[in-house]
Coordinates of C-alpha atoms and ligand atoms in Angstrom, one line a residue:
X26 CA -20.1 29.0 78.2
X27 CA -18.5 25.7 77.5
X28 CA -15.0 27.5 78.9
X29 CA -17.0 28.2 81.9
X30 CA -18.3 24.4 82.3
X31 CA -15.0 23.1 81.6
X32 CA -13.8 25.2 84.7
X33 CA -16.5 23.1 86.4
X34 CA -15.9 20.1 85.2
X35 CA -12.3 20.3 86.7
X36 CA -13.6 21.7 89.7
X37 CA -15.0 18.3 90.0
X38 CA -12.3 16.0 89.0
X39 CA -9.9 18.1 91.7
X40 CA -11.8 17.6 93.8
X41 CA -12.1 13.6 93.4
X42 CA -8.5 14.0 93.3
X43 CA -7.4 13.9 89.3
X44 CA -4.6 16.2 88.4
X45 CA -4.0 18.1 84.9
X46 CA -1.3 17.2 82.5
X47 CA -0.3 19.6 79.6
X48 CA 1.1 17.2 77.9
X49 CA -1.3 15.0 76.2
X50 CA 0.7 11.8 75.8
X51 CA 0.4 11.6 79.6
X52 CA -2.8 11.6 79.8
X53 CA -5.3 8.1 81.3
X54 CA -8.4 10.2 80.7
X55 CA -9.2 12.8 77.7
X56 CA -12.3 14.9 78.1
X57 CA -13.1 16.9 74.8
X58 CA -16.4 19.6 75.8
X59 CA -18.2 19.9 73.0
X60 CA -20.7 22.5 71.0
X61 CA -23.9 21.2 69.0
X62 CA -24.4 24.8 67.6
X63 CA -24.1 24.7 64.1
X64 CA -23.1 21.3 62.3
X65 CA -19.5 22.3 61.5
X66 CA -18.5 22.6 65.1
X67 CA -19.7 18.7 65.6
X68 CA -17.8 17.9 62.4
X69 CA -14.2 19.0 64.5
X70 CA -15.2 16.9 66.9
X71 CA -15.3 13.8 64.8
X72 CA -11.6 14.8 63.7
X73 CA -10.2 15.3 67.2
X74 CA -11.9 12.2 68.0
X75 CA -9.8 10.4 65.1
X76 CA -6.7 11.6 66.6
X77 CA -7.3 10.7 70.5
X78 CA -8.0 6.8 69.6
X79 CA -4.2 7.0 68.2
X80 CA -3.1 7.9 71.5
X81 CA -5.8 5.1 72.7
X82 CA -3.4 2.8 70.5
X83 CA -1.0 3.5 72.6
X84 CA -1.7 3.3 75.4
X85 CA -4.9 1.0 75.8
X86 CA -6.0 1.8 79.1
X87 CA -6.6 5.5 78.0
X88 CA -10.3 6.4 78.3
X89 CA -12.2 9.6 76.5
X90 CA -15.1 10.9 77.1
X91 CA -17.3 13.7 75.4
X92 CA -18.9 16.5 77.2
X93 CA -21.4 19.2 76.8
X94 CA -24.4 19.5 74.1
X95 CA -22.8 16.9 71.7
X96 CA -23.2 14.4 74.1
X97 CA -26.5 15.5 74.4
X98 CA -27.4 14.9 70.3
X99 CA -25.0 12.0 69.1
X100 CA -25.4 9.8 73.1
X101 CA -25.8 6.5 71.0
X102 CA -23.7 6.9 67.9
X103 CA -21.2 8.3 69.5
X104 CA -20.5 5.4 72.1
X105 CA -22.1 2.2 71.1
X106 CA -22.1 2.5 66.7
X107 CA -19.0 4.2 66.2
X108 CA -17.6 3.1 69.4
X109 CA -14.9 6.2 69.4
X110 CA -15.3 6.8 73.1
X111 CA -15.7 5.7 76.5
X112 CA -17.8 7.6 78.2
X113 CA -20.8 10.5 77.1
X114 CA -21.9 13.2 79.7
X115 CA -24.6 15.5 79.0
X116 CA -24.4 19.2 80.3
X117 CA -26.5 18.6 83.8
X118 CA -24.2 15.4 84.7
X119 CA -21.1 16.3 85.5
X120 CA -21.5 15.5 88.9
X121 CA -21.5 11.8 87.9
X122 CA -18.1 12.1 85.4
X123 CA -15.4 10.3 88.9
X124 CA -18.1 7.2 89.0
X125 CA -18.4 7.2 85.4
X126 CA -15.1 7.1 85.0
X127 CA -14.1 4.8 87.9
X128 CA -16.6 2.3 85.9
X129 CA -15.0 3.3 82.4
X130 CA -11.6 1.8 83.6
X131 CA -13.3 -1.3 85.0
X132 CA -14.7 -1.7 81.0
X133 CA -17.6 -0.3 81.2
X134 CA -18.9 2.1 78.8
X135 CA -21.0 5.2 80.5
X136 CA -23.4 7.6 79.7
X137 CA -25.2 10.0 81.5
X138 CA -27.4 12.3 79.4
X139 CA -30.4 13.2 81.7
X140 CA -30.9 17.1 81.5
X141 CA -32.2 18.3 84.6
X142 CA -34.8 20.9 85.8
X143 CA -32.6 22.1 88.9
X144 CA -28.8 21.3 87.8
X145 CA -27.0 24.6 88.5
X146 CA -23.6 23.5 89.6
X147 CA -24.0 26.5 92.6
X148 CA -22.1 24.7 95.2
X149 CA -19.2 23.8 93.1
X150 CA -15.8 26.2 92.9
X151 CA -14.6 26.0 89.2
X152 CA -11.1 25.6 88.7
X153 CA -9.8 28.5 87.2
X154 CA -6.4 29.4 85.5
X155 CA -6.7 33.3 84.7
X156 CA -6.3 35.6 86.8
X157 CA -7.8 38.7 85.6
X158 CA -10.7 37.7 84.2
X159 CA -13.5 35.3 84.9
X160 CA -16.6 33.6 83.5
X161 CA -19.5 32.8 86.2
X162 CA -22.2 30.8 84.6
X163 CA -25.7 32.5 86.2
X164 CA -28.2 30.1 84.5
X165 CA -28.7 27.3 82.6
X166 CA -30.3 26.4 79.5
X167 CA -32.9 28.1 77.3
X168 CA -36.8 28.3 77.4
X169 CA -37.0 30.6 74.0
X170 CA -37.3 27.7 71.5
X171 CA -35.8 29.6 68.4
X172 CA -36.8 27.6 65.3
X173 CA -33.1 27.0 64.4
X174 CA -31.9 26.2 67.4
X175 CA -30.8 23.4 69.5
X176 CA -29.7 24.4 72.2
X177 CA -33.4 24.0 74.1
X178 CA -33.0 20.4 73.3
X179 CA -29.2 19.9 74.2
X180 CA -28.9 22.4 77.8
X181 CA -32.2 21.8 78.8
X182 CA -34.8 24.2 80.7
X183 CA -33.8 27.8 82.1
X184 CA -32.6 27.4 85.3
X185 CA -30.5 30.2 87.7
X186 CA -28.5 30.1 90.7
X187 CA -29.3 32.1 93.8
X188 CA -28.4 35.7 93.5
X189 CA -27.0 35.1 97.2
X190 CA -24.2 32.3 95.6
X191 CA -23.0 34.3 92.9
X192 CA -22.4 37.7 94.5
X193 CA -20.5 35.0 96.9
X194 CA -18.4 33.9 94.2
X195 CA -17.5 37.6 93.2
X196 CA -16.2 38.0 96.4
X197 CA -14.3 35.4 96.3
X198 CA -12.5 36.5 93.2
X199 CA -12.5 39.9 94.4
X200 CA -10.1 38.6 96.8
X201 CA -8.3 36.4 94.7
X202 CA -7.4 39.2 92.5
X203 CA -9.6 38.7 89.4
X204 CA -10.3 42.4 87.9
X205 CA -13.3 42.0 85.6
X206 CA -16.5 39.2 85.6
X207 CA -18.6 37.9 83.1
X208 CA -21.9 36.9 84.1
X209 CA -23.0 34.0 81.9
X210 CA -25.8 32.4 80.3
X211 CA -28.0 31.1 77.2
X212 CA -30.3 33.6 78.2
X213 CA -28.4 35.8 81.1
X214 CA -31.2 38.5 80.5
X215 CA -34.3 36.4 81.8
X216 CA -32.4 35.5 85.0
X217 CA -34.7 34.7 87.5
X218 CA -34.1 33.9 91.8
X219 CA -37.4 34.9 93.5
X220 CA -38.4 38.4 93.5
X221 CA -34.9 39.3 92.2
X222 CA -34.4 39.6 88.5
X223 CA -31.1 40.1 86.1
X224 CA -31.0 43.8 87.1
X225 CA -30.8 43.0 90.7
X226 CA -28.0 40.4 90.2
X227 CA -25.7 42.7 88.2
X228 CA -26.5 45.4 90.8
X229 CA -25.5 43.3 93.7
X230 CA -22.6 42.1 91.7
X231 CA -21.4 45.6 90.9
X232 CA -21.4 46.4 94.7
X233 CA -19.4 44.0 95.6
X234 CA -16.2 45.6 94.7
X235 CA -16.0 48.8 92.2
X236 CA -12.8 47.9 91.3
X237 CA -14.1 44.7 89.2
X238 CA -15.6 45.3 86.0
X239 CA -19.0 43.4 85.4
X240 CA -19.8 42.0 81.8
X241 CA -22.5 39.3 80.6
X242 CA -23.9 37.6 78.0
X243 CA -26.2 36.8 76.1
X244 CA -29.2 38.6 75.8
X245 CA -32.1 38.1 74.2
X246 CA -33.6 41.5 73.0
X247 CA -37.2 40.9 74.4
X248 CA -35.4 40.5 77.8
X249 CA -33.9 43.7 77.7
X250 CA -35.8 45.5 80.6
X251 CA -35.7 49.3 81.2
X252 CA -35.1 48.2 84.6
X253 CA -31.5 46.4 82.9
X254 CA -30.7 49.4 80.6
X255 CA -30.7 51.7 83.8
X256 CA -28.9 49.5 85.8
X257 CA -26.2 49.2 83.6
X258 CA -26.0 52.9 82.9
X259 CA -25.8 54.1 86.2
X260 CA -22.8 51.6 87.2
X261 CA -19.7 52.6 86.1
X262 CA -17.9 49.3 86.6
X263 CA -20.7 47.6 84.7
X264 CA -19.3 47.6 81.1
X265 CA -21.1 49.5 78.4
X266 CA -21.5 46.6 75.9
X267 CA -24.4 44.8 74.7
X268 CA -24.4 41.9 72.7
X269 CA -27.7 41.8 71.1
X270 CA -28.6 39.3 68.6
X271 CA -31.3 40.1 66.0
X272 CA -30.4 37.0 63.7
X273 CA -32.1 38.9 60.6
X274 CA -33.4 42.3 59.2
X275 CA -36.3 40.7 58.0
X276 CA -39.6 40.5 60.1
X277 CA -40.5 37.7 58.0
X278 CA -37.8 35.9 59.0
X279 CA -37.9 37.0 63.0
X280 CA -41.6 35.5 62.4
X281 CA -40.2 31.7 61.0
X282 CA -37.2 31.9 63.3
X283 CA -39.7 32.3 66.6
X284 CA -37.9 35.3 67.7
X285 CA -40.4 37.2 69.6
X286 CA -39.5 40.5 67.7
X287 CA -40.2 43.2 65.1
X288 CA -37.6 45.0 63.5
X289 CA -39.1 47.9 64.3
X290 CA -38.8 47.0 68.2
X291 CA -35.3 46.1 68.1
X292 CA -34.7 49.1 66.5
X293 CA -36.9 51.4 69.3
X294 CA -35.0 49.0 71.8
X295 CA -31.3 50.2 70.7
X296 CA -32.6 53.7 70.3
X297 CA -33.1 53.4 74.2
X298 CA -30.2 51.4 74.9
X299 CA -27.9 54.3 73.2
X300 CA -30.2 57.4 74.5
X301 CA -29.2 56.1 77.7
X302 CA -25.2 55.0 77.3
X303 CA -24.2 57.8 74.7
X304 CA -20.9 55.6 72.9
X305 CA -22.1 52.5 74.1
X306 CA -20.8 49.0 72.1
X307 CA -23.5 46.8 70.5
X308 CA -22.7 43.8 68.8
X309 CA -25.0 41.5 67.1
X310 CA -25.2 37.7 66.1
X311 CA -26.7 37.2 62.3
X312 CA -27.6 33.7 60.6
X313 CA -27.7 34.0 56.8
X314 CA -29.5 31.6 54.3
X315 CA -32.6 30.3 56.7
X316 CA -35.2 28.8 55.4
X317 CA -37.1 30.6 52.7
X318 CA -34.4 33.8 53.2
X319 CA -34.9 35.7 49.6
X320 CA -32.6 38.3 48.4
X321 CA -34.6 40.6 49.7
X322 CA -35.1 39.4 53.0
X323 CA -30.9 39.5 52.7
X324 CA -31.0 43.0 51.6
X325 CA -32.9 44.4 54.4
X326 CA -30.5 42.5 57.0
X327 CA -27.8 44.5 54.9
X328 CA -29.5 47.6 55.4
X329 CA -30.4 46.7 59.0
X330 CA -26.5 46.3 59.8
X331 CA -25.3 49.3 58.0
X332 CA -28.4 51.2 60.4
X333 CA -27.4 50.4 63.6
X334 CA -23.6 50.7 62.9
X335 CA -22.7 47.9 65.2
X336 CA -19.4 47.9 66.7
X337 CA -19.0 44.0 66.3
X338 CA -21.0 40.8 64.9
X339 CA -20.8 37.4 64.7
X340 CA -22.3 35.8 61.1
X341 CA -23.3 32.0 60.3
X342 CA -24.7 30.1 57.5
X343 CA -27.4 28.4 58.4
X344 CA -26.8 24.8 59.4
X345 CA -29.9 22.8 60.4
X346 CA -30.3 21.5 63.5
X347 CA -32.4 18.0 64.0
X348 CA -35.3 18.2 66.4
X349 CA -35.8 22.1 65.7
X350 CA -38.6 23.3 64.4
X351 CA -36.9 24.4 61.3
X352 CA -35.3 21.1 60.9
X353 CA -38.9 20.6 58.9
X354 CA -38.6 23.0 56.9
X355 CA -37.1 23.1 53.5
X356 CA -33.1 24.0 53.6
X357 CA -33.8 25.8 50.4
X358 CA -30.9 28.4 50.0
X359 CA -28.0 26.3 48.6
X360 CA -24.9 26.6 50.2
X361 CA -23.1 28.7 48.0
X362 CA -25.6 31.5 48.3
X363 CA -25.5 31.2 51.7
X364 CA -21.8 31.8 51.3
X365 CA -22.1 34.7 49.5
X366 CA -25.0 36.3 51.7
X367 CA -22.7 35.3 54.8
X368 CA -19.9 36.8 53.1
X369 CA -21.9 40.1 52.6
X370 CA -23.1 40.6 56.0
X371 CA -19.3 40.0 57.1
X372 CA -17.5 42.5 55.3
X373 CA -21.0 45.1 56.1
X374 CA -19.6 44.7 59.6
X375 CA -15.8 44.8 58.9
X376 CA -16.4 47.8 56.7
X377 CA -18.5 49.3 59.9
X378 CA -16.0 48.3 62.5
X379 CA -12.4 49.5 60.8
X380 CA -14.4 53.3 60.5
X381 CA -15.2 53.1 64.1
X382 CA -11.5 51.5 65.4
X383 CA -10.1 54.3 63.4
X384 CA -12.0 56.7 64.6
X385 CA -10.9 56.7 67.9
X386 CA -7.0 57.2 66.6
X387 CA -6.0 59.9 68.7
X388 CA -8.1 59.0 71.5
X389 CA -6.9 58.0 75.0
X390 CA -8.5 54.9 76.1
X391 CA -8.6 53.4 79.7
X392 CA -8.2 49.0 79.4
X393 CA -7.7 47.0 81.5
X394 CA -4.2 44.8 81.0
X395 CA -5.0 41.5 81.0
X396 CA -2.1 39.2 79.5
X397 CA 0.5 39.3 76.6
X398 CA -0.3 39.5 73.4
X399 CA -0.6 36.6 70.9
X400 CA 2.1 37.9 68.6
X401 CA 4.9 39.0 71.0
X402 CA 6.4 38.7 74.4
X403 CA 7.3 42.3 74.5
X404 CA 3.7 43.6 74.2
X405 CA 0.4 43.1 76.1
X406 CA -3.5 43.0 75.7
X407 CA -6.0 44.4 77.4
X408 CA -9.6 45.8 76.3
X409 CA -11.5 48.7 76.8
X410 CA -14.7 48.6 78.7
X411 CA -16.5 49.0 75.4
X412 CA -14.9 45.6 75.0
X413 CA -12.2 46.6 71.9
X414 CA -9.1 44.8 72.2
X415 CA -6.1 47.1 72.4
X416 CA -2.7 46.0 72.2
X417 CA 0.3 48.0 73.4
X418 CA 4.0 47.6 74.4
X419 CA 4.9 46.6 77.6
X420 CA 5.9 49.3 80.0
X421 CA 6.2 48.2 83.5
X422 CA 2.5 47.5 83.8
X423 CA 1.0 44.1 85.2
X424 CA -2.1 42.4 84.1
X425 CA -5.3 43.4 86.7
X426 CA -3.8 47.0 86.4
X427 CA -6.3 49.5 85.0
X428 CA -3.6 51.6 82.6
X429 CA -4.7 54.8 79.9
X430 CA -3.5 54.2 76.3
X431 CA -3.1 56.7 73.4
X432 CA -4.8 55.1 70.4
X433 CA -2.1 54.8 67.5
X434 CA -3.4 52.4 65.0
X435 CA -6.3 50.5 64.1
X436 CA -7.6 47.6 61.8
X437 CA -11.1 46.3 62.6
X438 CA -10.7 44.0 65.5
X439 CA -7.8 45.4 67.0
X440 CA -6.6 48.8 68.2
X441 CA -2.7 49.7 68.7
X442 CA -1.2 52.3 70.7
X443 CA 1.2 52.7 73.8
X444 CA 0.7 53.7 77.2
X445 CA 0.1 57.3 78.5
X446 CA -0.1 59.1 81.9
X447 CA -3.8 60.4 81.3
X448 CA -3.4 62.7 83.9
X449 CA -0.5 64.8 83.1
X450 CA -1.3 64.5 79.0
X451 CA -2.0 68.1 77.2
X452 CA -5.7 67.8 75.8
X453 CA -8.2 65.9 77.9
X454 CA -9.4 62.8 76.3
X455 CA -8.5 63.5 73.0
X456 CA -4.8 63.9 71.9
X457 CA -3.8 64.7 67.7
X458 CA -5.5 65.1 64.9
X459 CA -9.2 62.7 64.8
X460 CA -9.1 60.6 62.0
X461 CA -12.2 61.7 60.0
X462 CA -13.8 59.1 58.9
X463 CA -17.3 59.1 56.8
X464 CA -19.4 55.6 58.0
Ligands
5AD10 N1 -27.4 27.7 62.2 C1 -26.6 28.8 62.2 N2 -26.4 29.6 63.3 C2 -27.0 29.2 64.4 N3 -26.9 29.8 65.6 C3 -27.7 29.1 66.5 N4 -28.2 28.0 65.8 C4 -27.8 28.1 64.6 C5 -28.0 27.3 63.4 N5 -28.8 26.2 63.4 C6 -26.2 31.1 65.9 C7 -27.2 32.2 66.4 C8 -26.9 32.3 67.8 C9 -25.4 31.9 67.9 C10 -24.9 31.5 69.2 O1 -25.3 30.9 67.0 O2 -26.8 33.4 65.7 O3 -27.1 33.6 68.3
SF4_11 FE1 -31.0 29.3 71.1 FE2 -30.5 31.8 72.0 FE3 -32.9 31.3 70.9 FE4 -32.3 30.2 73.3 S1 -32.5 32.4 72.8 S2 -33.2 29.1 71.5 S3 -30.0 29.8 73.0 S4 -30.8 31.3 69.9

């Protein structure tokens, strides 16, 4: 999300005429986005913020300015007590960032934190780098009110674009080249432009060009329509992964947290979601150590992971978050048990993940190539539609190309093969031996 925004955000400043340096040094204006999430991401932002004012020593006329939900939180401290920057621009007023920075340099100090009920950024082209892959914010903001969550108070009301404007944008990538899409939002899943819903936006999306693959995210598992599950099933260019957070095994929990949910639902709702997309990917966000969480409430989130075998999860220790309604209540799992329950849930998914990866050892996957790897120059990435990274060597392929790959190696975020001519290979899908593997 705050990728996408920042793609805004220069969209913006091009368009006021700024240009991009690289090379920090250079730079008259530093704009750092920011996360409120959880409080450690904040805490990195008070580093970073140490090290731009030494450029600021510098060079005096340099100005920085924070961006994004942080902005949102920490408006005051942040620019008149600690006086670390120049400028502080909530998510909905970016518009306003060439003024407020016109007035910065004339020594003023700006902020613009209004959130907005309308603010959807549709008519501006972010400035994008990549050229395979792209993130297209859909809507804005959040209307769930989670308990431990600040994100209500920091993005605002749900808003979305016009279906019209983003199958418009899709086009326009089309053309450009880009190769896969990733529809985004706090909330993708209760998109809402008239009579037309999510499911009618990823269907139009998915029309526009078959060649384009069609991701999104998040969504929240009471938004999950039947009308959704069928449209992604019956697309083949929309990718079958879902990331679906259920924050905790434990009803009691779901019930403090505000999530909307029973177990027992998100368990029916998965059951659907796989009925309908045999071998799709589910991934899952999980907060450990909430208010109140007992051992037991921990064990049956254990249990609940090792259930649904997910292929992928993201954990947290929960951090609270002022203004949320769990702010009041008593932080009463110390941090070192939330550590360890943190820790747990972790290696429950690892442990889950590696037996999956290396399950498809032996398998011929279809990925698309989208850039080279981290590690080395000789070797690319791409992922599979089930949204596994595999890397392979290069072979005369170019990223935006859809290529097949023989499945070599495995740990549990990463698969490792090389590239195969599906077509012509002895077999089918499946070449070798299947590593057997008991989850
Ligand atoms: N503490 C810990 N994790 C949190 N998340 C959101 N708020 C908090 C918090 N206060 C997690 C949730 C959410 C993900 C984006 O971040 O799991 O799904
Ligand atoms: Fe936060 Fe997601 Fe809940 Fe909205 S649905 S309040 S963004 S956790």
């Amino acid at each position: 999300m705050n990728v996408a925004d920042s793609e805004v955000v220069s969209g913006i400043l091009q368009r006021a005429g700024y240009v991009f340096t690289q090379e920090i040094s250079d730079a008259d204006v530093i704009l750092v986005n920011t996360c409120a999430v959880r409080d450690n991401a904040e805490q990195r932002i008070y580093g970073r913020l140490g090290l731009f004012n030494r450029y600021k020593k510098r060079n005096p006329g340099l100005l920085i300015g924070i961006l994004g939900c942080m902005a949102e939180r920490l408006r005051f401290e942040l620019v008149e007590r600690e006086r670390l920057v120049d400028m502080v621009i909530g998510p909905d007023e970016y518009r306003k960032l060439p003024l407020l920075i016109e007035q910065a340099s004339e020594g003023e100090r700006g902020i613009a934190v209004r959130l907005s009920r309308v603010e959807n950024y549709e008519d501006i082209t972010p400035l994008r780098t990549d050229g395979v892959c792209a993130w297209i914010s859909v809507m804005r903001g959040c209307d769930k009110f989670c308990t431990f969550c600040v994100v209500p108070f920091t993005r605002g009301r749900e808003r979305s674009r016009s279906l019209q404007s983003v199958v418009q944008e899709v086009l326009m990538l089309a053309e450009r080249g880009f190769k896969e899409v990733t529809l985004l939002g706090q909330n993708v899943n209760s998109y809402r432009d008239g009579d037309y819903d999510f499911a009618d936006l990823m269907r139009s999306v998915a029309e526009v060009d078959r060649s384009v693959r069609v991701r999104f995210t998040t969504s929240h598992p009471q938004d999950m329509s039947d009308k959704l599950i069928e449209t992604i099933a019956s697309n083949d260019n929309i990718c079958k992964y879902i990331h679906l957070p259920v924050q905790s095994g434990s009803d009691r929990i779901l019930k403090l947290m505000n999530r909307t949910y029973t177990i027992d639902h998100y368990v029916g709702l998965v059951e659907k979601i796989r009925r309908a997309m045999p071998g799709v990917s589910l991934t899952t966000d999980i907060i450990s150590g909430f208010p109140s969480e007992t051992e037991g409430d921990h064990q049956v989130t254990l249990d609940l992971v090792n259930e649904m075998k997910y292929d992928g999860g993201y954990t947290f220790k929960y951090s609270p978050r002022e203004n949320t309604k769990a702010w009041g209540m008593k932080d009463d799992v110390s941090e070192e048990e939330k550590g360890r329950r943190v820790g747990e849930v972790t290696q429950a998914l690892h442990k889950i993940s590696l037996a999956l990866n290396q399950s498809m050892i032996g398998t011929i996957e279809r990925i698309l190539v989208e850039r080279h790897s981290k590690k080395s120059d000789c070797e690319f990435m791409g992922r599979t539609d089930t949204n596994r990274t595999v890397i392979f060597p290069r072979n005369g392929e170019y990223p935006g190309e859809y290529i097949d790959v023989l499945i070599q190696r495995a740990n549990s975020a990463t698969l490792f093969g090389t590239r195969v001519d599906a077509e012509n290979a002895d077999g089918g899908n499946r070449l070798g031996a299947l590593q057997e593997t008991s989850l």
